[in-house]
JSON list of C-alpha atoms and ligand atoms in Angstrom, two decimals:
[
{"chain": "L", "resi": 1, "resn": "UNK", "atom": "CA", "xyz": [-21.00, 25.30, -16.28]},
{"chain": "L", "resi": 2, "resn": "UNK", "atom": "CA", "xyz": [-20.45, 22.22, -14.19]},
{"chain": "L", "resi": 3, "resn": "UNK", "atom": "CA", "xyz": [-18.66, 19.58, -16.19]},
{"chain": "L", "resi": 4, "resn": "UNK", "atom": "CA", "xyz": [-21.00, 16.77, -15.23]},
{"chain": "L", "resi": 5, "resn": "UNK", "atom": "CA", "xyz": [-23.81, 16.11, -17.66]},
{"chain": "L", "resi": 6, "resn": "UNK", "atom": "CA", "xyz": [-27.29, 15.37, -16.47]},
{"chain": "L", "resi": 7, "resn": "UNK", "atom": "CA", "xyz": [-28.16, 12.10, -18.22]},
{"chain": "L", "resi": 8, "resn": "UNK", "atom": "CA", "xyz": [-31.83, 11.11, -18.31]},
{"chain": "L", "resi": 9, "resn": "UNK", "atom": "CA", "xyz": [-34.03, 8.23, -19.36]},
{"chain": "L", "resi": 10, "resn": "UNK", "atom": "CA", "xyz": [-37.12, 8.91, -21.45]},
{"chain": "L", "resi": 11, "resn": "UNK", "atom": "CA", "xyz": [-38.21, 9.27, -25.03]},
{"chain": "L", "resi": 12, "resn": "UNK", "atom": "CA", "xyz": [-35.63, 10.20, -27.62]},
{"chain": "L", "resi": 13, "resn": "UNK", "atom": "CA", "xyz": [-37.08, 13.73, -27.84]},
{"chain": "L", "resi": 14, "resn": "UNK", "atom": "CA", "xyz": [-36.95, 14.10, -24.04]},
{"chain": "L", "resi": 15, "resn": "UNK", "atom": "CA", "xyz": [-33.33, 12.99, -24.02]},
{"chain": "L", "resi": 16, "resn": "UNK", "atom": "CA", "xyz": [-32.41, 15.56, -26.66]},
{"chain": "L", "resi": 17, "resn": "UNK", "atom": "CA", "xyz": [-34.43, 18.28, -24.91]},
{"chain": "L", "resi": 18, "resn": "UNK", "atom": "CA", "xyz": [-32.47, 17.76, -21.69]},
{"chain": "L", "resi": 19, "resn": "UNK", "atom": "CA", "xyz": [-29.16, 17.44, -23.50]},
{"chain": "L", "resi": 20, "resn": "UNK", "atom": "CA", "xyz": [-29.42, 20.40, -25.88]},
{"chain": "L", "resi": 21, "resn": "UNK", "atom": "CA", "xyz": [-29.23, 23.23, -23.31]},
{"chain": "L", "resi": 22, "resn": "UNK", "atom": "CA", "xyz": [-26.29, 21.47, -21.69]},
{"chain": "L", "resi": 23, "resn": "UNK", "atom": "CA", "xyz": [-24.45, 21.25, -25.01]},
{"chain": "L", "resi": 24, "resn": "UNK", "atom": "CA", "xyz": [-25.28, 24.90, -25.69]},
{"chain": "L", "resi": 25, "resn": "UNK", "atom": "CA", "xyz": [-23.78, 25.85, -22.31]},
{"chain": "L", "resi": 26, "resn": "UNK", "atom": "CA", "xyz": [-20.64, 23.82, -23.08]},
{"chain": "L", "resi": 27, "resn": "UNK", "atom": "CA", "xyz": [-20.15, 25.70, -26.36]},
{"chain": "L", "resi": 28, "resn": "UNK", "atom": "CA", "xyz": [-20.94, 29.16, -25.02]},
{"chain": "L", "resi": 29, "resn": "UNK", "atom": "CA", "xyz": [-17.92, 31.42, -24.85]},
{"chain": "L", "resi": 30, "resn": "UNK", "atom": "CA", "xyz": [-15.59, 28.73, -26.28]},
{"chain": "L", "resi": 31, "resn": "UNK", "atom": "CA", "xyz": [-14.36, 29.62, -29.77]},
{"chain": "L", "resi": 32, "resn": "UNK", "atom": "CA", "xyz": [-12.09, 26.61, -30.29]},
{"chain": "L", "resi": 33, "resn": "UNK", "atom": "CA", "xyz": [-13.57, 24.30, -32.93]},
{"chain": "L", "resi": 34, "resn": "UNK", "atom": "CA", "xyz": [-11.83, 21.10, -31.85]},
{"chain": "L", "resi": 35, "resn": "UNK", "atom": "CA", "xyz": [-12.75, 21.63, -28.19]},
{"chain": "L", "resi": 36, "resn": "UNK", "atom": "CA", "xyz": [-16.39, 22.13, -29.15]},
{"chain": "L", "resi": 37, "resn": "UNK", "atom": "CA", "xyz": [-16.58, 19.14, -31.51]},
{"chain": "L", "resi": 38, "resn": "UNK", "atom": "CA", "xyz": [-14.92, 16.99, -28.83]},
{"chain": "L", "resi": 39, "resn": "UNK", "atom": "CA", "xyz": [-17.48, 17.99, -26.19]},
{"chain": "L", "resi": 40, "resn": "UNK", "atom": "CA", "xyz": [-20.42, 17.50, -28.57]},
{"chain": "L", "resi": 41, "resn": "UNK", "atom": "CA", "xyz": [-19.16, 13.96, -29.31]},
{"chain": "L", "resi": 42, "resn": "UNK", "atom": "CA", "xyz": [-18.69, 13.18, -25.63]},
{"chain": "L", "resi": 43, "resn": "UNK", "atom": "CA", "xyz": [-22.09, 14.56, -24.61]},
{"chain": "L", "resi": 44, "resn": "UNK", "atom": "CA", "xyz": [-23.94, 12.57, -27.29]},
{"chain": "L", "resi": 45, "resn": "UNK", "atom": "CA", "xyz": [-21.99, 9.41, -26.44]},
{"chain": "L", "resi": 46, "resn": "UNK", "atom": "CA", "xyz": [-22.79, 9.78, -22.73]},
{"chain": "L", "resi": 47, "resn": "UNK", "atom": "CA", "xyz": [-26.51, 10.33, -23.26]},
{"chain": "L", "resi": 48, "resn": "UNK", "atom": "CA", "xyz": [-27.19, 7.84, -26.04]},
{"chain": "L", "resi": 49, "resn": "UNK", "atom": "CA", "xyz": [-24.39, 5.28, -25.73]},
{"chain": "L", "resi": 50, "resn": "UNK", "atom": "CA", "xyz": [-24.05, 4.88, -29.49]},
{"chain": "L", "resi": 51, "resn": "UNK", "atom": "CA", "xyz": [-21.23, 2.74, -30.83]},
{"chain": "L", "resi": 52, "resn": "UNK", "atom": "CA", "xyz": [-19.46, 5.67, -32.49]},
{"chain": "L", "resi": 53, "resn": "UNK", "atom": "CA", "xyz": [-20.07, 9.38, -32.69]},
{"chain": "L", "resi": 54, "resn": "UNK", "atom": "CA", "xyz": [-17.78, 11.98, -34.13]},
{"chain": "L", "resi": 55, "resn": "UNK", "atom": "CA", "xyz": [-16.76, 14.33, -36.88]},
{"chain": "L", "resi": 56, "resn": "UNK", "atom": "CA", "xyz": [-14.96, 14.31, -40.20]},
{"chain": "L", "resi": 57, "resn": "UNK", "atom": "CA", "xyz": [-13.61, 17.68, -41.38]},
{"chain": "L", "resi": 58, "resn": "UNK", "atom": "CA", "xyz": [-13.17, 18.67, -45.03]},
{"chain": "L", "resi": 59, "resn": "UNK", "atom": "CA", "xyz": [-9.45, 19.22, -45.62]},
{"chain": "L", "resi": 60, "resn": "UNK", "atom": "CA", "xyz": [-7.83, 19.41, -49.08]},
{"chain": "L", "resi": 61, "resn": "UNK", "atom": "CA", "xyz": [-10.92, 17.95, -50.71]},
{"chain": "L", "resi": 62, "resn": "UNK", "atom": "CA", "xyz": [-11.11, 14.91, -48.42]},
{"chain": "L", "resi": 63, "resn": "UNK", "atom": "CA", "xyz": [-12.93, 14.14, -45.20]},
{"chain": "L", "resi": 64, "resn": "UNK", "atom": "CA", "xyz": [-10.38, 13.73, -42.42]},
{"chain": "L", "resi": 65, "resn": "UNK", "atom": "CA", "xyz": [-11.18, 12.20, -39.04]},
{"chain": "L", "resi": 66, "resn": "UNK", "atom": "CA", "xyz": [-11.78, 14.73, -36.28]},
{"chain": "L", "resi": 67, "resn": "UNK", "atom": "CA", "xyz": [-12.87, 14.49, -32.63]},
{"chain": "L", "resi": 68, "resn": "UNK", "atom": "CA", "xyz": [-14.87, 11.34, -31.86]},
{"chain": "L", "resi": 69, "resn": "UNK", "atom": "CA", "xyz": [-15.90, 8.84, -29.20]},
{"chain": "L", "resi": 70, "resn": "UNK", "atom": "CA", "xyz": [-15.80, 5.12, -29.90]},
{"chain": "L", "resi": 71, "resn": "UNK", "atom": "CA", "xyz": [-13.57, 2.57, -31.59]},
{"chain": "L", "resi": 72, "resn": "UNK", "atom": "CA", "xyz": [-10.74, 3.67, -33.90]},
{"chain": "L", "resi": 73, "resn": "UNK", "atom": "CA", "xyz": [-12.03, 4.68, -37.32]},
{"chain": "L", "resi": 74, "resn": "UNK", "atom": "CA", "xyz": [-11.02, 5.25, -40.95]},
{"chain": "L", "resi": 75, "resn": "UNK", "atom": "CA", "xyz": [-9.03, 8.47, -41.17]},
{"chain": "L", "resi": 76, "resn": "UNK", "atom": "CA", "xyz": [-9.84, 9.66, -44.70]},
{"chain": "L", "resi": 77, "resn": "UNK", "atom": "CA", "xyz": [-12.96, 9.46, -46.87]},
{"chain": "L", "resi": 78, "resn": "UNK", "atom": "CA", "xyz": [-13.29, 10.75, -50.43]},
{"chain": "L", "resi": 79, "resn": "UNK", "atom": "CA", "xyz": [-16.19, 12.83, -51.70]},
{"chain": "L", "resi": 80, "resn": "UNK", "atom": "CA", "xyz": [-19.09, 10.63, -52.75]},
{"chain": "L", "resi": 81, "resn": "UNK", "atom": "CA", "xyz": [-17.73, 7.57, -50.91]},
{"chain": "L", "resi": 82, "resn": "UNK", "atom": "CA", "xyz": [-19.66, 5.83, -48.14]},
{"chain": "L", "resi": 83, "resn": "UNK", "atom": "CA", "xyz": [-22.42, 7.48, -46.17]},
{"chain": "L", "resi": 84, "resn": "UNK", "atom": "CA", "xyz": [-20.17, 10.34, -45.04]},
{"chain": "L", "resi": 85, "resn": "UNK", "atom": "CA", "xyz": [-18.85, 11.13, -48.50]},
{"chain": "L", "resi": 86, "resn": "UNK", "atom": "CA", "xyz": [-22.40, 10.97, -49.92]},
{"chain": "L", "resi": 87, "resn": "UNK", "atom": "CA", "xyz": [-23.71, 13.37, -47.27]},
{"chain": "L", "resi": 88, "resn": "UNK", "atom": "CA", "xyz": [-20.86, 15.71, -48.20]},
{"chain": "L", "resi": 89, "resn": "UNK", "atom": "CA", "xyz": [-21.43, 15.40, -51.97]},
{"chain": "L", "resi": 90, "resn": "UNK", "atom": "CA", "xyz": [-25.19, 15.91, -51.66]},
{"chain": "L", "resi": 91, "resn": "UNK", "atom": "CA", "xyz": [-24.99, 18.42, -48.76]},
{"chain": "L", "resi": 92, "resn": "UNK", "atom": "CA", "xyz": [-27.80, 16.63, -46.98]},
{"chain": "L", "resi": 93, "resn": "UNK", "atom": "CA", "xyz": [-28.46, 14.47, -43.95]},
{"chain": "L", "resi": 94, "resn": "UNK", "atom": "CA", "xyz": [-28.36, 10.73, -44.63]},
{"chain": "L", "resi": 95, "resn": "UNK", "atom": "CA", "xyz": [-30.34, 8.33, -42.44]},
{"chain": "L", "resi": 96, "resn": "UNK", "atom": "CA", "xyz": [-29.34, 4.71, -43.05]},
{"chain": "L", "resi": 97, "resn": "UNK", "atom": "CA", "xyz": [-31.56, 2.18, -41.22]},
{"chain": "L", "resi": 98, "resn": "UNK", "atom": "CA", "xyz": [-29.46, -0.80, -42.36]},
{"chain": "L", "resi": 99, "resn": "UNK", "atom": "CA", "xyz": [-25.87, -0.14, -43.43]},
{"chain": "L", "resi": 100, "resn": "UNK", "atom": "CA", "xyz": [-25.72, -3.44, -45.34]},
{"chain": "L", "resi": 101, "resn": "UNK", "atom": "CA", "xyz": [-28.34, -2.04, -47.72]},
{"chain": "L", "resi": 102, "resn": "UNK", "atom": "CA", "xyz": [-26.37, 1.16, -48.42]},
{"chain": "L", "resi": 103, "resn": "UNK", "atom": "CA", "xyz": [-24.23, 0.58, -51.51]},
{"chain": "L", "resi": 104, "resn": "UNK", "atom": "CA", "xyz": [-20.66, 1.65, -50.80]},
{"chain": "L", "resi": 105, "resn": "UNK", "atom": "CA", "xyz": [-21.05, 1.88, -47.04]},
{"chain": "L", "resi": 106, "resn": "UNK", "atom": "CA", "xyz": [-17.60, 2.04, -45.42]},
{"chain": "L", "resi": 107, "resn": "UNK", "atom": "CA", "xyz": [-17.46, -0.39, -42.51]},
{"chain": "L", "resi": 108, "resn": "UNK", "atom": "CA", "xyz": [-15.05, 1.19, -40.04]},
{"chain": "L", "resi": 109, "resn": "UNK", "atom": "CA", "xyz": [-16.50, -1.22, -37.47]},
{"chain": "L", "resi": 110, "resn": "UNK", "atom": "CA", "xyz": [-18.19, -4.49, -38.29]},
{"chain": "L", "resi": 111, "resn": "UNK", "atom": "CA", "xyz": [-20.49, -3.85, -35.31]},
{"chain": "L", "resi": 112, "resn": "UNK", "atom": "CA", "xyz": [-22.18, -0.87, -36.94]},
{"chain": "L", "resi": 113, "resn": "UNK", "atom": "CA", "xyz": [-25.72, -1.64, -38.17]},
{"chain": "L", "resi": 114, "resn": "UNK", "atom": "CA", "xyz": [-27.31, 1.76, -38.71]},
{"chain": "L", "resi": 115, "resn": "UNK", "atom": "CA", "xyz": [-26.04, 5.27, -39.17]},
{"chain": "L", "resi": 116, "resn": "UNK", "atom": "CA", "xyz": [-26.87, 8.96, -39.52]},
{"chain": "L", "resi": 117, "resn": "UNK", "atom": "CA", "xyz": [-24.61, 11.55, -41.11]},
{"chain": "L", "resi": 118, "resn": "UNK", "atom": "CA", "xyz": [-25.38, 15.27, -40.84]},
{"chain": "L", "resi": 119, "resn": "UNK", "atom": "CA", "xyz": [-23.41, 17.85, -42.81]},
{"chain": "L", "resi": 120, "resn": "UNK", "atom": "CA", "xyz": [-22.23, 21.17, -41.39]},
{"chain": "L", "resi": 121, "resn": "UNK", "atom": "CA", "xyz": [-22.75, 23.77, -44.12]},
{"chain": "L", "resi": 122, "resn": "UNK", "atom": "CA", "xyz": [-21.04, 27.16, -44.11]},
{"chain": "L", "resi": 123, "resn": "UNK", "atom": "CA", "xyz": [-21.59, 29.67, -46.93]},
{"chain": "L", "resi": 124, "resn": "UNK", "atom": "CA", "xyz": [-23.20, 26.93, -49.05]},
{"chain": "L", "resi": 125, "resn": "UNK", "atom": "CA", "xyz": [-20.20, 24.60, -48.62]},
{"chain": "L", "resi": 126, "resn": "UNK", "atom": "CA", "xyz": [-19.99, 21.46, -46.51]},
{"chain": "L", "resi": 127, "resn": "UNK", "atom": "CA", "xyz": [-17.10, 22.01, -44.09]},
{"chain": "L", "resi": 128, "resn": "UNK", "atom": "CA", "xyz": [-17.58, 18.90, -41.92]},
{"chain": "L", "resi": 129, "resn": "UNK", "atom": "CA", "xyz": [-19.97, 16.05, -41.18]},
{"chain": "L", "resi": 130, "resn": "UNK", "atom": "CA", "xyz": [-21.19, 14.55, -37.95]},
{"chain": "L", "resi": 131, "resn": "UNK", "atom": "CA", "xyz": [-21.41, 10.75, -38.11]},
{"chain": "L", "resi": 132, "resn": "UNK", "atom": "CA", "xyz": [-23.22, 8.54, -35.61]},
{"chain": "L", "resi": 133, "resn": "UNK", "atom": "CA", "xyz": [-23.19, 4.74, -35.74]},
{"chain": "L", "resi": 134, "resn": "UNK", "atom": "CA", "xyz": [-25.31, 2.29, -33.79]},
{"chain": "L", "resi": 135, "resn": "UNK", "atom": "CA", "xyz": [-25.03, -1.44, -33.09]},
{"chain": "L", "resi": 136, "resn": "UNK", "atom": "CA", "xyz": [-28.81, -1.72, -33.59]},
{"chain": "L", "resi": 137, "resn": "UNK", "atom": "CA", "xyz": [-30.74, -1.54, -36.84]},
{"chain": "L", "resi": 138, "resn": "UNK", "atom": "CA", "xyz": [-32.95, 1.47, -37.50]},
{"chain": "L", "resi": 139, "resn": "UNK", "atom": "CA", "xyz": [-31.68, 3.62, -34.64]},
{"chain": "L", "resi": 140, "resn": "UNK", "atom": "CA", "xyz": [-31.92, 7.04, -36.27]},
{"chain": "L", "resi": 141, "resn": "UNK", "atom": "CA", "xyz": [-34.89, 8.98, -37.58]},
{"chain": "L", "resi": 142, "resn": "UNK", "atom": "CA", "xyz": [-36.14, 12.51, -38.22]},
{"chain": "L", "resi": 143, "resn": "UNK", "atom": "CA", "xyz": [-36.03, 13.29, -34.48]},
{"chain": "L", "resi": 144, "resn": "UNK", "atom": "CA", "xyz": [-32.26, 12.72, -34.47]},
{"chain": "L", "resi": 145, "resn": "UNK", "atom": "CA", "xyz": [-31.94, 14.70, -37.68]},
{"chain": "L", "resi": 146, "resn": "UNK", "atom": "CA", "xyz": [-33.85, 17.66, -36.24]},
{"chain": "L", "resi": 147, "resn": "UNK", "atom": "CA", "xyz": [-31.91, 17.88, -32.96]},
{"chain": "L", "resi": 148, "resn": "UNK", "atom": "CA", "xyz": [-28.50, 17.07, -34.41]},
{"chain": "L", "resi": 149, "resn": "UNK", "atom": "CA", "xyz": [-28.96, 19.74, -37.09]},
{"chain": "L", "resi": 150, "resn": "UNK", "atom": "CA", "xyz": [-29.92, 22.20, -34.35]},
{"chain": "L", "resi": 151, "resn": "UNK", "atom": "CA", "xyz": [-26.74, 21.39, -32.38]},
{"chain": "L", "resi": 152, "resn": "UNK", "atom": "CA", "xyz": [-24.57, 21.75, -35.47]},
{"chain": "L", "resi": 153, "resn": "UNK", "atom": "CA", "xyz": [-26.10, 25.16, -36.16]},
{"chain": "L", "resi": 154, "resn": "UNK", "atom": "CA", "xyz": [-24.36, 26.39, -32.99]},
{"chain": "L", "resi": 155, "resn": "UNK", "atom": "CA", "xyz": [-20.86, 25.35, -34.05]},
{"chain": "L", "resi": 156, "resn": "UNK", "atom": "CA", "xyz": [-18.70, 28.26, -35.16]},
{"chain": "L", "resi": 157, "resn": "UNK", "atom": "CA", "xyz": [-16.12, 27.58, -37.84]},
{"chain": "Q", "resi": 201, "resn": "SME", "atom": "N1", "xyz": [-19.59, 4.30, -42.16]},
{"chain": "Q", "resi": 201, "resn": "SME", "atom": "C1", "xyz": [-19.06, 5.56, -42.62]},
{"chain": "Q", "resi": 201, "resn": "SME", "atom": "C2", "xyz": [-17.58, 5.66, -42.39]},
{"chain": "Q", "resi": 201, "resn": "SME", "atom": "C3", "xyz": [-17.20, 6.32, -41.12]},
{"chain": "Q", "resi": 201, "resn": "SME", "atom": "S1", "xyz": [-17.29, 5.28, -39.79]},
{"chain": "Q", "resi": 201, "resn": "SME", "atom": "O1", "xyz": [-18.60, 4.66, -39.67]},
{"chain": "Q", "resi": 201, "resn": "SME", "atom": "C4", "xyz": [-16.85, 6.03, -38.40]},
{"chain": "Q", "resi": 201, "resn": "SME", "atom": "C5", "xyz": [-19.37, 5.75, -44.09]},
{"chain": "Q", "resi": 201, "resn": "SME", "atom": "O2", "xyz": [-19.88, 4.83, -44.75]},
{"chain": "Q", "resi": 201, "resn": "SME", "atom": "O3", "xyz": [-19.11, 6.84, -44.59]}
]
């Protein structure tokens, strides 16, 4: 496919609906995990302009920083720690409207105000998480959860 994304204005659902087929096309025929996670991060950053978007991969029982877009970030997170480590431990998507109200939130950037973390589950095990951070409160909701989970379902490990 062409390497330029079509970026649109509109409702959140409309933005995802235009972006999803483009992300699918980027992933099609490309088996390399890092390449695919890098392009997913870049595509989401371009469309939504969030502060930070990227992946942590489970390696030796820790989350280790993977491909991302945004400011430099913490490299390692333990199971059960922060929003990412909680999503991993509980194998479920975490939507945090106000990070200051999430006990144990790890502030990689003091600018982050709200966050969503979506696990990637393979054979009943979390193998990675997608983390998105916003400078605004209450950025993420079930619409993000639904579309982000759909995107992550396409990633081959
Ligand atoms: N805030 C996350 C840490 C990762 S950074 O935001 C990129 C957490 O609490 O797990």
